[in-house]
Short mmCIF file of C-alpha atoms in Angstrom, two decimals:
data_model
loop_
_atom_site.label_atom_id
_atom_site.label_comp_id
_atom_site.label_asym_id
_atom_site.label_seq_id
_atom_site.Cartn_x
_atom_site.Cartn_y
_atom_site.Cartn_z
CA UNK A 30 106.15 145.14 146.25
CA UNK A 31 110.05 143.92 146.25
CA UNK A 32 110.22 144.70 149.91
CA UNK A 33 107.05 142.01 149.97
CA UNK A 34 108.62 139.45 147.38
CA UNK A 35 112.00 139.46 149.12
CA UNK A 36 110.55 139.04 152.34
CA UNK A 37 108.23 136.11 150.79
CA UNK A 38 111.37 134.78 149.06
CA UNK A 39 113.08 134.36 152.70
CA UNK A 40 110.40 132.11 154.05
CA UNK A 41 109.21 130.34 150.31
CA UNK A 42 110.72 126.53 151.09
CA UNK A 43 109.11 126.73 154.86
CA UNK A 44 106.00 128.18 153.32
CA UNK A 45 105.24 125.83 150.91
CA UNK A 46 106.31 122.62 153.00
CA UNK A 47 103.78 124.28 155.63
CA UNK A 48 100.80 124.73 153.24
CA UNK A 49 101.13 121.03 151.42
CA UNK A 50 100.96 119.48 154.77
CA UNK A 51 97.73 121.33 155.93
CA UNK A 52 96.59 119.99 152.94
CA UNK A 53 97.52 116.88 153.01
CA UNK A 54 96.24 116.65 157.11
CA UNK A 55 93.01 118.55 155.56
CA UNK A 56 91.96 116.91 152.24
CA UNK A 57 94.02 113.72 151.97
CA UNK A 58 91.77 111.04 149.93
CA UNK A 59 90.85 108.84 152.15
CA UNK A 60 89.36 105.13 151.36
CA UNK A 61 85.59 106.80 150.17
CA UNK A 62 82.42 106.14 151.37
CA UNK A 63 80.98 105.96 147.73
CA UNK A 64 81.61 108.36 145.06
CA UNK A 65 78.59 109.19 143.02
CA UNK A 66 74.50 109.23 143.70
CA UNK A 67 73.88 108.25 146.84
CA UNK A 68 70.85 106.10 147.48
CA UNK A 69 67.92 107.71 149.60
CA UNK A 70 68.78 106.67 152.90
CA UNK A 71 68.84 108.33 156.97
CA UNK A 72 67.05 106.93 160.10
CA UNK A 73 63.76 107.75 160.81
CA UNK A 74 62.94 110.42 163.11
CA UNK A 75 60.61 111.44 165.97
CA UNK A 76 60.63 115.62 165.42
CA UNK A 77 57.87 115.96 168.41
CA UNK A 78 60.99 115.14 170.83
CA UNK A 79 64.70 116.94 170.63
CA UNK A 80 66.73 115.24 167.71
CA UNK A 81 69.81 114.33 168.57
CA UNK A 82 72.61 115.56 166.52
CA UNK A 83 76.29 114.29 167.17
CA UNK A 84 79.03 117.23 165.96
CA UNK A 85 82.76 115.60 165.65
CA UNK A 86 85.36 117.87 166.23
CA UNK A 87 89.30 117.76 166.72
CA UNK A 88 89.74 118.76 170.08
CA UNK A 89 92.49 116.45 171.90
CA UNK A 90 94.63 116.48 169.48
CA UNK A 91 97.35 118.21 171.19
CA UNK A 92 97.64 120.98 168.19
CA UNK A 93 96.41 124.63 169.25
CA UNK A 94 95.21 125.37 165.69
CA UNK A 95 92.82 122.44 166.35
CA UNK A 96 91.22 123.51 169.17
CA UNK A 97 91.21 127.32 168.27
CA UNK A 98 89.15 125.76 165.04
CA UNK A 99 87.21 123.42 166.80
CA UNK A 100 86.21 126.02 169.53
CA UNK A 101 84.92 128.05 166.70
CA UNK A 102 82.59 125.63 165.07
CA UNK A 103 81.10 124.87 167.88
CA UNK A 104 80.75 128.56 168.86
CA UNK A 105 78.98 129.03 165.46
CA UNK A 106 76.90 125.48 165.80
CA UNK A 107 75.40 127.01 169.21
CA UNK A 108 74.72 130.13 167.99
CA UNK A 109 72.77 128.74 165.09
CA UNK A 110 70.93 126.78 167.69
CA UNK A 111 69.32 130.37 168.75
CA UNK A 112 68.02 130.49 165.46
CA UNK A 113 66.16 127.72 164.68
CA UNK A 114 62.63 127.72 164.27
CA UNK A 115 60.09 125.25 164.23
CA UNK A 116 62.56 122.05 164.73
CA UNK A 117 64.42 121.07 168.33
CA UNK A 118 67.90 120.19 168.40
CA UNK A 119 69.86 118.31 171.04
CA UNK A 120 73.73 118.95 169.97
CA UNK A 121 76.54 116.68 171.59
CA UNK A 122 79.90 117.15 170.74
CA UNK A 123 82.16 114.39 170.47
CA UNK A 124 86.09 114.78 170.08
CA UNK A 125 88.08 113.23 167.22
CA UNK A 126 91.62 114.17 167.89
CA UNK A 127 92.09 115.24 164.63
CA UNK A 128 92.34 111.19 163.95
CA UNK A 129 90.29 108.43 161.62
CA UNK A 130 90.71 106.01 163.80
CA UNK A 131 88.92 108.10 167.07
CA UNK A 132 86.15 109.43 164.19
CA UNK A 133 85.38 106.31 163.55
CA UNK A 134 84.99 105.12 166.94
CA UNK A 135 83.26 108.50 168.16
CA UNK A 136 80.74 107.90 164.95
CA UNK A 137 79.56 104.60 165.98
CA UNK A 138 79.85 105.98 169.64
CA UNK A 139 77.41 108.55 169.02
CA UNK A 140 74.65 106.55 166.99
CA UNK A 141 74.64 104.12 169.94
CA UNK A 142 73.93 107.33 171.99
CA UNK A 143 71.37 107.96 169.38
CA UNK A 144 72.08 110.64 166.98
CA UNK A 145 70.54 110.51 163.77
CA UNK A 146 73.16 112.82 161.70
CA UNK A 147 76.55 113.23 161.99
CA UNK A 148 77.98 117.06 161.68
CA UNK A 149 81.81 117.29 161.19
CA UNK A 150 84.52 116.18 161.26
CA UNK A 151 87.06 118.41 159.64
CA UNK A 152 89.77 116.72 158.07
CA UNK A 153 89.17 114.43 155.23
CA UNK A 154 90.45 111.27 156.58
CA UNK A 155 88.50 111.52 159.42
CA UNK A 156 85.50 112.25 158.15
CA UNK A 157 85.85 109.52 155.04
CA UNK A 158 86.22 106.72 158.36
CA UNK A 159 83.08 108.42 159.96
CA UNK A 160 81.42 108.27 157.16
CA UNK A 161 82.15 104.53 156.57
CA UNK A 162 81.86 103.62 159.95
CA UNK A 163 77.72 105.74 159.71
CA UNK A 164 77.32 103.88 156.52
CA UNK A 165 76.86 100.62 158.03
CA UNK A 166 74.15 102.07 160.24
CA UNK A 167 72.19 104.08 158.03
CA UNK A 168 73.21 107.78 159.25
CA UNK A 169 74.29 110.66 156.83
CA UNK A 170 77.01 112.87 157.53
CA UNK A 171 78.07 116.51 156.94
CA UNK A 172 81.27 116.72 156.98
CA UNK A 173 83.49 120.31 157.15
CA UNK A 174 86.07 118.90 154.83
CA UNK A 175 85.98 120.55 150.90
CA UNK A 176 87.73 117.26 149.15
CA UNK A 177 85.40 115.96 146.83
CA UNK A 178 87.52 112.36 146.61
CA UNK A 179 86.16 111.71 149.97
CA UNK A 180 82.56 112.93 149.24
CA UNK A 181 79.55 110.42 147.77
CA UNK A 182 77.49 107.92 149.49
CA UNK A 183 76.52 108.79 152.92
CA UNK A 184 78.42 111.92 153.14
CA UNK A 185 78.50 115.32 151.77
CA UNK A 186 80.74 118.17 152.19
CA UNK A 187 79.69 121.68 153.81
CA UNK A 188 83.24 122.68 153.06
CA UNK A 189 84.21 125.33 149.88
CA UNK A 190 85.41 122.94 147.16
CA UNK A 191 87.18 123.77 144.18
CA UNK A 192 84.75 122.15 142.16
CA UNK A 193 82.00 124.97 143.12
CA UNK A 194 84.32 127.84 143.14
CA UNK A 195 85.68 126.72 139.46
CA UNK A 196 82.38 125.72 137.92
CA UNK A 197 81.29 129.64 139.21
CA UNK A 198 84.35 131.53 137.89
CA UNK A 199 84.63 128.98 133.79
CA UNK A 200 80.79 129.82 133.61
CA UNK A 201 81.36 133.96 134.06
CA UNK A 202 84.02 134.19 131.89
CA UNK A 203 82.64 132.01 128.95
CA UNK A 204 79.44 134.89 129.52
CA UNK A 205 81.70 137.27 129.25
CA UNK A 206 83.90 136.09 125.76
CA UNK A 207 86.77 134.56 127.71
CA UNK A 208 86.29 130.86 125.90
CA UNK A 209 90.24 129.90 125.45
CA UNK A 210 90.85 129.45 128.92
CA UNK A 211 94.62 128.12 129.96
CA UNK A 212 95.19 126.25 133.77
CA UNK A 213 98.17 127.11 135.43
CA UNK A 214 98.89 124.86 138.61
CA UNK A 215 101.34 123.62 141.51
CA UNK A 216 102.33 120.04 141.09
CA UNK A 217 100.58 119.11 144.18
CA UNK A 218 97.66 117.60 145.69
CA UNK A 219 95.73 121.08 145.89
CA UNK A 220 97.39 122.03 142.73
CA UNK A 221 95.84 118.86 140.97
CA UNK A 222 92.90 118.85 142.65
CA UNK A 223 92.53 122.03 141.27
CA UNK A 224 93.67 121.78 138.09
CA UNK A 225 90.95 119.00 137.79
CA UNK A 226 88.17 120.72 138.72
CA UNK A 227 88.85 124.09 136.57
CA UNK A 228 89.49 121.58 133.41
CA UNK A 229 85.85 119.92 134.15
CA UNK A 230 84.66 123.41 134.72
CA UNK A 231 85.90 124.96 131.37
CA UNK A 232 84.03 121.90 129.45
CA UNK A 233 80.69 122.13 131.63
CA UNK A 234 80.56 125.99 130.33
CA UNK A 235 81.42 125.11 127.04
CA UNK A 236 85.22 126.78 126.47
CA UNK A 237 87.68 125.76 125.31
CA UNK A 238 90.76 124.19 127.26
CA UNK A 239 93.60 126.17 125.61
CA UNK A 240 96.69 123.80 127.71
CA UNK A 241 97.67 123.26 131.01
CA UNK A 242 101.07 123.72 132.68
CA UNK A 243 102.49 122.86 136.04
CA UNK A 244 104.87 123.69 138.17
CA UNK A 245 107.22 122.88 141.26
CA UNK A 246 105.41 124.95 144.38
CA UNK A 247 109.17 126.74 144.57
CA UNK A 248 110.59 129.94 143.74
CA UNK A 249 113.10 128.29 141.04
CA UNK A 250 110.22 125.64 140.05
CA UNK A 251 107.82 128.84 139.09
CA UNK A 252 110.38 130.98 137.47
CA UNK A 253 111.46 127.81 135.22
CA UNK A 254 107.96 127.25 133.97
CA UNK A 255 106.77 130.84 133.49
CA UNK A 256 108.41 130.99 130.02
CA UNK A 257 106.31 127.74 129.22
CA UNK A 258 103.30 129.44 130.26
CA UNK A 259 103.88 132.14 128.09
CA UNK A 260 104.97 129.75 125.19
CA UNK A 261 101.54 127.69 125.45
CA UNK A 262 99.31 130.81 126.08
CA UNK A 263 100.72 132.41 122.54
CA UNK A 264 100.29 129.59 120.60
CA UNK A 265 97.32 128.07 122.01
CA UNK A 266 95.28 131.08 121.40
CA UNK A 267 94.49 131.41 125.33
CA UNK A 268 92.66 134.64 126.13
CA UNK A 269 92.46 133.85 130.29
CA UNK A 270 95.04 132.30 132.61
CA UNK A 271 93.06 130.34 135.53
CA UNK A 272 95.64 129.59 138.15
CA UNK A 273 95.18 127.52 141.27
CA UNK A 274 98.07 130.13 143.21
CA UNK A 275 97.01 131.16 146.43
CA UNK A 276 97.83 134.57 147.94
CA UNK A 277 99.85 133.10 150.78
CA UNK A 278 102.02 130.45 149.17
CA UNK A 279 102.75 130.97 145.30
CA UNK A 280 100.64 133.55 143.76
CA UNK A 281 103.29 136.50 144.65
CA UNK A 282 106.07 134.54 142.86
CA UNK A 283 103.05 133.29 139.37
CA UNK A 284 101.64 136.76 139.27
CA UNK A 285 104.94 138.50 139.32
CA UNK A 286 106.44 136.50 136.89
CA UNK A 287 104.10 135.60 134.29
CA UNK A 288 103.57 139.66 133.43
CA UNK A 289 107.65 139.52 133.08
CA UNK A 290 106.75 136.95 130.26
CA UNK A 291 104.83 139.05 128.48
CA UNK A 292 101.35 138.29 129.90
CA UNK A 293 100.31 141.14 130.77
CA UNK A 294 96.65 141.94 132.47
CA UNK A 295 95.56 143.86 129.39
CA UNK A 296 96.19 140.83 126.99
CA UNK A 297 95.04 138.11 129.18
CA UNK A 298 92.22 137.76 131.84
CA UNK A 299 93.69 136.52 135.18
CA UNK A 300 91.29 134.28 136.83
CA UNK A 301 92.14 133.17 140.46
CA UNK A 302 90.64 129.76 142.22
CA UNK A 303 91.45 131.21 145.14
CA UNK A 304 90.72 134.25 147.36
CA UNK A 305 92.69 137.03 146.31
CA UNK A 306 91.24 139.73 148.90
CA UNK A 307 92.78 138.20 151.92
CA UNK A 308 96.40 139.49 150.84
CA UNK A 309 95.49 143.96 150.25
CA UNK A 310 99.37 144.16 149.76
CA UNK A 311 99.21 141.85 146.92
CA UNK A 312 96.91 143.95 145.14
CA UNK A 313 99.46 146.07 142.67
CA UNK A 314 100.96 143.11 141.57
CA UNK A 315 100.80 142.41 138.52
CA UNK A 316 98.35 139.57 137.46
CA UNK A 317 96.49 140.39 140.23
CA UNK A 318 95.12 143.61 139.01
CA UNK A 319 91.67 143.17 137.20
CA UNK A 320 91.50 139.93 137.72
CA UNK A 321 88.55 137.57 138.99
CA UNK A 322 87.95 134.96 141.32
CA UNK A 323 84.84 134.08 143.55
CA UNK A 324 83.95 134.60 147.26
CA UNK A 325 80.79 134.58 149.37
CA UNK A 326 77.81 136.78 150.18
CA UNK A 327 79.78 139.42 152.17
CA UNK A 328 76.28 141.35 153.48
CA UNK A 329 75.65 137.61 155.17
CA UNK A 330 78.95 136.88 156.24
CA UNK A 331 79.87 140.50 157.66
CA UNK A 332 76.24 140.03 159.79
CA UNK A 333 77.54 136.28 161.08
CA UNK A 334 80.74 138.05 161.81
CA UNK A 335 79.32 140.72 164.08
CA UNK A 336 76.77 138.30 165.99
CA UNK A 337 79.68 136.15 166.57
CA UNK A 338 81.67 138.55 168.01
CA UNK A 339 79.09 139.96 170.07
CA UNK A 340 78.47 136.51 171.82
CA UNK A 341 82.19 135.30 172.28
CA UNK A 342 84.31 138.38 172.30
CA UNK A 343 86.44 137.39 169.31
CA UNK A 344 85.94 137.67 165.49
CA UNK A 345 84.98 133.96 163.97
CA UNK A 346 88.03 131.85 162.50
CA UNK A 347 86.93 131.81 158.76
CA UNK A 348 85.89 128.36 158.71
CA UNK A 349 83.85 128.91 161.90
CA UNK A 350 80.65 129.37 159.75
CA UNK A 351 80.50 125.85 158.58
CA UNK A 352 79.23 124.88 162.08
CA UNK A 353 76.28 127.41 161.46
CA UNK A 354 75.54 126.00 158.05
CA UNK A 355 75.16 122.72 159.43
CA UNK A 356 72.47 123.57 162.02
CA UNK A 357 70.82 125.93 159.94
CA UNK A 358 70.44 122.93 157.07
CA UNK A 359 69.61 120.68 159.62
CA UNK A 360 67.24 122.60 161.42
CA UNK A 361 65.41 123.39 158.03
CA UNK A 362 65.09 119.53 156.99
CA UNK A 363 63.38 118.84 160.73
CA UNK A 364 61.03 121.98 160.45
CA UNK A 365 59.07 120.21 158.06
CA UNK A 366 57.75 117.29 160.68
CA UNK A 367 58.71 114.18 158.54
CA UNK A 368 60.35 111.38 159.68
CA UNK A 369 62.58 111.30 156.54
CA UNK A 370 63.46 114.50 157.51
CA UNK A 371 67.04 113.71 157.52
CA UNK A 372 67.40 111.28 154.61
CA UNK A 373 69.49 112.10 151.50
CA UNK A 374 66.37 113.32 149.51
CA UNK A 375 65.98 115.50 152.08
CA UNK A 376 69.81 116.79 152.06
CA UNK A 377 70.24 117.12 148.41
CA UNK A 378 66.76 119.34 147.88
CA UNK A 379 67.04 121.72 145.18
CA UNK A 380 66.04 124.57 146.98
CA UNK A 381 68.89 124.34 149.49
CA UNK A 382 69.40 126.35 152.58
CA UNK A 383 70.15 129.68 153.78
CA UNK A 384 73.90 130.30 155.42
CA UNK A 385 76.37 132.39 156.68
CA UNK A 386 77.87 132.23 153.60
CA UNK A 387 74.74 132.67 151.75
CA UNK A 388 72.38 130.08 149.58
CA UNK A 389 73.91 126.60 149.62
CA UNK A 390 72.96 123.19 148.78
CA UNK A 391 74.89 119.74 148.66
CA UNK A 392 75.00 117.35 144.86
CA UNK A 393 73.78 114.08 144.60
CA UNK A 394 77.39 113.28 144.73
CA UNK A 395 77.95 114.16 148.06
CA UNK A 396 79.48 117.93 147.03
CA UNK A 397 78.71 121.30 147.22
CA UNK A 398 77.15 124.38 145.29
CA UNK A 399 77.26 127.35 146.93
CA UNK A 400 76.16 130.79 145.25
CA UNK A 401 79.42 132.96 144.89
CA UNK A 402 80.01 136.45 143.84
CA UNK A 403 82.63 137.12 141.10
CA UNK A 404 84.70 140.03 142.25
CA UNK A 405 87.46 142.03 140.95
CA UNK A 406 90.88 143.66 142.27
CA UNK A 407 90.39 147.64 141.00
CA UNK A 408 92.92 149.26 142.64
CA UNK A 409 93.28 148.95 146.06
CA UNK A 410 89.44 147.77 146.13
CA UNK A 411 87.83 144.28 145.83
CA UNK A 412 84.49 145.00 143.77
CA UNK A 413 82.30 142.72 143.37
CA UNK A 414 81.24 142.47 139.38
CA UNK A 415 78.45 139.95 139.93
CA UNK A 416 76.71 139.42 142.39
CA UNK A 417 76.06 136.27 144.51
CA UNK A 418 72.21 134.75 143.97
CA UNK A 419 70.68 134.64 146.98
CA UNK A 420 68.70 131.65 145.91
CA UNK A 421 68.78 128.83 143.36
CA UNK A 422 66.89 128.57 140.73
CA UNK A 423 65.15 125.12 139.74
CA UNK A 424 64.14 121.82 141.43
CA UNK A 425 67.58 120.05 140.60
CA UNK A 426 71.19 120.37 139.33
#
């Protein structure tokens, strides 16, 4: 564990300057298409003949990482093509170049082409203008970003939002007599989006917020504040610690450093908005040990990830499954024969849809609820401690 926190140390300034600009390129807010209930609109459509869906992705943008992560969704989009039943599907793919301006152009490009929903894009920006510039035609959009600021109106987001992944993790732990719940954050734009959406979360489940602190996303920023955290956790009461950290940026440096303050894992339950399985070497530290955050069906995903790799050779980049999701939703809204088949009623249905990721279906406000497992770091094992639904319950929200 030094040997890991000095070699982390090394690399911390590039690190986090890295991570805040994928957000920022990721999940900037953009201008909004219309936060809140969106009205029941979509174009009409003629299921006897192919529907034409258009899928915006970021190739040409000159940036490998793009076009390794566009490849993939596409990869995934065709292979859920195999699978659809009952509903016929004519995917074209149009290229964004990772920029607003070209996903708005390519949007109205493809309607005049005649697609009746819009899959993609993947950064926020870009899909916020394709959403606007699909607004003024009538056409929905599912877009792969997870920022709910962009989200409402005409589009909705297939992407994991904090939101979901919060509301799934305050809701557990108020079950399970964790009700004084403190948020520890970056002073960022994840780290405040986050921050944001575990606060909302803690009063939806009916805790009690015991205090929030923040910090600088640096090694000297986190060890400054960790004696604050400890301050407000003893004399707020707190009995959990929810912390937006994720395992390759800060969480080394917040869960090595809080249990120095006296927070110790047997005192206080760690809860993590992030995933804390993709880092095994991370596993003895500290805060890390018992605690809980959320991930995915892994009996879905680990079949997805096998088919994929079967068809192109490669294992699927983690967000590849987002282009599955978004045939598989789509092809279950045309099954049914309607011509609103792709309106917003249809979209926001209660009973959602099945995906690589497991059940899944998209708020009135243009988000996301996906069912999540709550797992736990037991030793060197990730166990899940409850289980993902494989359905939702319910007509609505």
């Amino acid at each position: 564990m030094i040997a890991l926190l000095r070699k982390a140390r090394a690399s911390l300034t590039g690190m986090f300057g890295m991570l805040s600009l994928l957000f920022v390129a990721a999940c900037a807010p953009g201008a909004g298409t219309g936060i809140g209930t969106a009205a029941n609109t979509g174009p009409a459509v003629d299921t006897s003949q192919p529907v034409r869906v258009a899928m915006l992705l970021p190739y040409g943008s000159g940036q490998a990482t793009d076009t390794l992560v566009a490849r993939n969704l596409e990869n995934a989009a065709r292979l859920a093509l195999r699978d659809v039943q009952g509903a016929r599907i004519d995917l074209k793919v149009y290229n964004t170049a990772g920029s607003a301006a070209q996903a708005s152009q390519m949007a109205t490009q493809a309607i005049d082409e005649g697609a009746k929903i819009i899959l993609g894009p993947l950064y926020a920006q870009a899909a916020n203008a394709a959403g606007l510039a699909a607004a003024a035609r009538g056409v929905n959009v599912l877009a792969f970003s997870n920022n709910t600021e962009i989200a409402g109106g005409n589009v909705f987001l297939l992407g994991q939002t904090f939101d979901n992944t919060a509301r799934r993790l305050a809701g557990y732990a108020t079950t399970r007599g964790k009700n004084n719940i403190l948020v520890v954050h970056s002073e960022d734009a994840a780290g405040d989006l986050g921050r944001r959406a575990i606060q909302q979360a803690v009063q939806n489940a009916g805790g009690r917020l015991a205090g929030t602190v923040g910090y600088p996303r640096s090694q000297q920023g986190i060890a400054a504040a960790a004696p604050r955290v400890a301050a407000t956790a003893t004399r707020s009461g707190a009995d959990a610690i929810f912390m937006t950290a994720g395992p390759e940026s800060d969480l080394p440096f917040v869960a090595q450093m809080l249990p120095e303050q006296g927070l110790t894992a047997d005192k206080y339950q760690y809860i993590g908005l992030s995933r804390w399985d993709s880092r095994p070497a991370l596993f003895a530290t500290g805060a890390i040990q018992g605690g809980w955050f959320a991930l995915p069906d892994q009996g879905r995903y680990n079949e997805f990830q096998q088919r994929y790799r079967a068809a192109y050779g490669k294992a699927p980049h983690p967000l590849a499954g987002l282009g599955y999701d978004g045939i598989a939703a789509i092809g279950a809204m045309l099954r049914g024969g309607r011509s609103s088949a792709l309106s917003t009623r249809s979209i926001t249905q209660g009973a959602g849809f099945a995906g690589v990721y497991g059940a899944f279906r998209f708020r009135p406000d243009g988000g996301n609820q996906r069912a999540l497992a709550v797992a736990q770091i037991q030793g060197n094992s990730v166990v899940v401690i409850d289980p993902a639904p494989n359905s939702f319950r319910g007509a609505g929200f």
